[in-house]
Coordinates of N, CA and C in Angstrom, one line a residue:
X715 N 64.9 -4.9 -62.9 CA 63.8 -4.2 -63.5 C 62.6 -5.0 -63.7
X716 N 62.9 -6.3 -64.5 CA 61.4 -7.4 -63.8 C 60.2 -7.1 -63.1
X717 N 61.4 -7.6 -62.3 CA 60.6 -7.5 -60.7 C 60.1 -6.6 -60.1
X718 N 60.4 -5.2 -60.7 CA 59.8 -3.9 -60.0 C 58.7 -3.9 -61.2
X719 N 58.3 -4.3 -62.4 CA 57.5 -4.4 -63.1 C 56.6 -5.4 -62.8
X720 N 56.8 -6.2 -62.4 CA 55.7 -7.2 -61.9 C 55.6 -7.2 -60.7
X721 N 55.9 -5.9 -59.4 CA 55.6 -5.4 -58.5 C 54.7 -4.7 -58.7
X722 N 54.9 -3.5 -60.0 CA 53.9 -2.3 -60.0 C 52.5 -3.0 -60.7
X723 N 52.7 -4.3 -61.5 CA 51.5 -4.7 -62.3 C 50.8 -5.6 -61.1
X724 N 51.5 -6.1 -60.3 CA 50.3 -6.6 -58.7 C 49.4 -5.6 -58.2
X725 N 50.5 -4.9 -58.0 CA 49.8 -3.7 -56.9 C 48.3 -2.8 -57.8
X726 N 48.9 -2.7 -59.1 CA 47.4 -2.0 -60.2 C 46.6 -3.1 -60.3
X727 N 47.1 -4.2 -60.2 CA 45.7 -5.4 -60.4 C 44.7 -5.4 -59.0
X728 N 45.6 -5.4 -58.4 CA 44.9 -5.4 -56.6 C 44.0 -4.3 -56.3
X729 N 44.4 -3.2 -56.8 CA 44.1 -2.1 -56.3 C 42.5 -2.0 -57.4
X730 N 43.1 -2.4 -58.7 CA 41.6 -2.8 -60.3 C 40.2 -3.5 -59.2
X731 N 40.8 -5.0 -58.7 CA 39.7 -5.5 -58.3 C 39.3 -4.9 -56.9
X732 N 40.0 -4.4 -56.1 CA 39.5 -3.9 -54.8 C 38.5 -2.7 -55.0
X733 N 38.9 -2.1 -56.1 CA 37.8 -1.1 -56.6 C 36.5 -1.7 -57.2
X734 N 36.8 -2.9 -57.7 CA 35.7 -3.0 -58.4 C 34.9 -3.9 -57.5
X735 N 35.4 -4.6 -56.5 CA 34.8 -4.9 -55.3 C 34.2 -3.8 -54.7
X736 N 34.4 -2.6 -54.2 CA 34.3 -1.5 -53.6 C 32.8 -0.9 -54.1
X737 N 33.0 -1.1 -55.6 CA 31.8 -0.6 -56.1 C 30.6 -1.6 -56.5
X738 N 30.8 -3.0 -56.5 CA 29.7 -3.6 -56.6 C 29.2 -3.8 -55.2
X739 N 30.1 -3.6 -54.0 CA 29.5 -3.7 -52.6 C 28.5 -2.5 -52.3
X740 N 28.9 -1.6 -53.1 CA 28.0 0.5 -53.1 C 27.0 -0.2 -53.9
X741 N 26.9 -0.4 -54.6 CA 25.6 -1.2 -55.3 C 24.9 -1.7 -55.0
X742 N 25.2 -3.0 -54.3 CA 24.4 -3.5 -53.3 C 23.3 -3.2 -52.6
X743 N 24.2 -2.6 -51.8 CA 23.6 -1.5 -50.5 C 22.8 -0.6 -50.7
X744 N 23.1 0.3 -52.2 CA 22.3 1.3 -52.6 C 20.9 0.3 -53.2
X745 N 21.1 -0.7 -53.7 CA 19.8 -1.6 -53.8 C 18.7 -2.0 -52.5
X746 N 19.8 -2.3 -51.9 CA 19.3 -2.7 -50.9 C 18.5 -1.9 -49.9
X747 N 18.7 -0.9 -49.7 CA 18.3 0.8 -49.0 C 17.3 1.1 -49.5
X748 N 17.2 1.5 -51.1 CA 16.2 1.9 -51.7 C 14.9 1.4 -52.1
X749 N 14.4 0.0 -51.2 CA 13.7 -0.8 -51.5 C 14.0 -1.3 -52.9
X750 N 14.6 -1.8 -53.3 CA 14.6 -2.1 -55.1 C 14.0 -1.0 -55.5
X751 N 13.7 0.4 -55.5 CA 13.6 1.0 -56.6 C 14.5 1.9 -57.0
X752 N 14.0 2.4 -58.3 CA 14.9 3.3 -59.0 C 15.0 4.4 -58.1
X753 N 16.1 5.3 -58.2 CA 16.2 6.6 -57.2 C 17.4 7.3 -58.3
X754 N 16.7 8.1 -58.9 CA 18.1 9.6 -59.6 C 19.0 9.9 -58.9
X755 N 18.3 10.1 -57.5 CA 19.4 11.0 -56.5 C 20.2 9.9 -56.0
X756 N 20.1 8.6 -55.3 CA 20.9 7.5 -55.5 C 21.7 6.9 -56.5
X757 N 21.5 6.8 -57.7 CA 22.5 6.8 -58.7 C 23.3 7.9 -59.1
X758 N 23.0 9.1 -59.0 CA 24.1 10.0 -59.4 C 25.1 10.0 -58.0
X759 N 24.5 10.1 -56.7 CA 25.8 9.8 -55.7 C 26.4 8.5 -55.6
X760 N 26.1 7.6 -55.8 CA 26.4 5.7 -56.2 C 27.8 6.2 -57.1
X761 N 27.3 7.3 -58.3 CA 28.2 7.2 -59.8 C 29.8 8.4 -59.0
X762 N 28.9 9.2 -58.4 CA 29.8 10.3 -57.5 C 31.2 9.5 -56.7
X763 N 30.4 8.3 -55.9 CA 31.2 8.1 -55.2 C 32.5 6.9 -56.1
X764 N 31.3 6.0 -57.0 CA 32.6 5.4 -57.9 C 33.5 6.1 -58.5
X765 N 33.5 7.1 -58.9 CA 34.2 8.2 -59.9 C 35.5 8.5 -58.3
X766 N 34.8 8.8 -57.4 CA 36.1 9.6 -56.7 C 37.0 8.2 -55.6
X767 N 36.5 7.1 -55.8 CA 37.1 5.5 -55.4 C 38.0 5.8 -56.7
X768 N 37.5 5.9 -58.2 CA 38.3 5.6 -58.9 C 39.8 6.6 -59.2
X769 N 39.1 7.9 -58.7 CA 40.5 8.9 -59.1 C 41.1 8.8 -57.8
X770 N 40.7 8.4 -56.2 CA 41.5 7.9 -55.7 C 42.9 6.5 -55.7
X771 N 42.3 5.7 -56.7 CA 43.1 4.7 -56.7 C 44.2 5.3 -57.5
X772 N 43.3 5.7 -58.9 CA 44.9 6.1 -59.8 C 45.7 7.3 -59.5
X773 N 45.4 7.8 -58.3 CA 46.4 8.9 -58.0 C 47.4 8.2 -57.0
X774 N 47.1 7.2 -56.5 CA 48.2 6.2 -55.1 C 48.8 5.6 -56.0

């Protein structure tokens, strides 16, 4: 039982930073696109797309 416990706490840590990788790379990019400026319609799809990375992960 351990071991299937510090199987499932790898796999949620991996899965924590791959997301949080995922979404500072969407950041990036959305910076980088938008000439450095602010953009509404860019930050609510930026927030769209982190939100559905995130209820993707915790539903696997």
């Amino acid at each position: 039982m351990p071991s299937d416990l510090f199987f499932k706490s790898f796999v949620y840590g991996t899965q924590m930073l791959l997301f949080l990788l995922s979404a500072l790379l969407l950041h990036a990019f959305s910076l980088i696109y938008s000439d450095w400026l602010f953009s509404p319609c860019l930050l609510e799809s930026e927030i769209q797309s982190f939100c559905q990375l995130h209820m993707y992960f915790l539903s696997n």
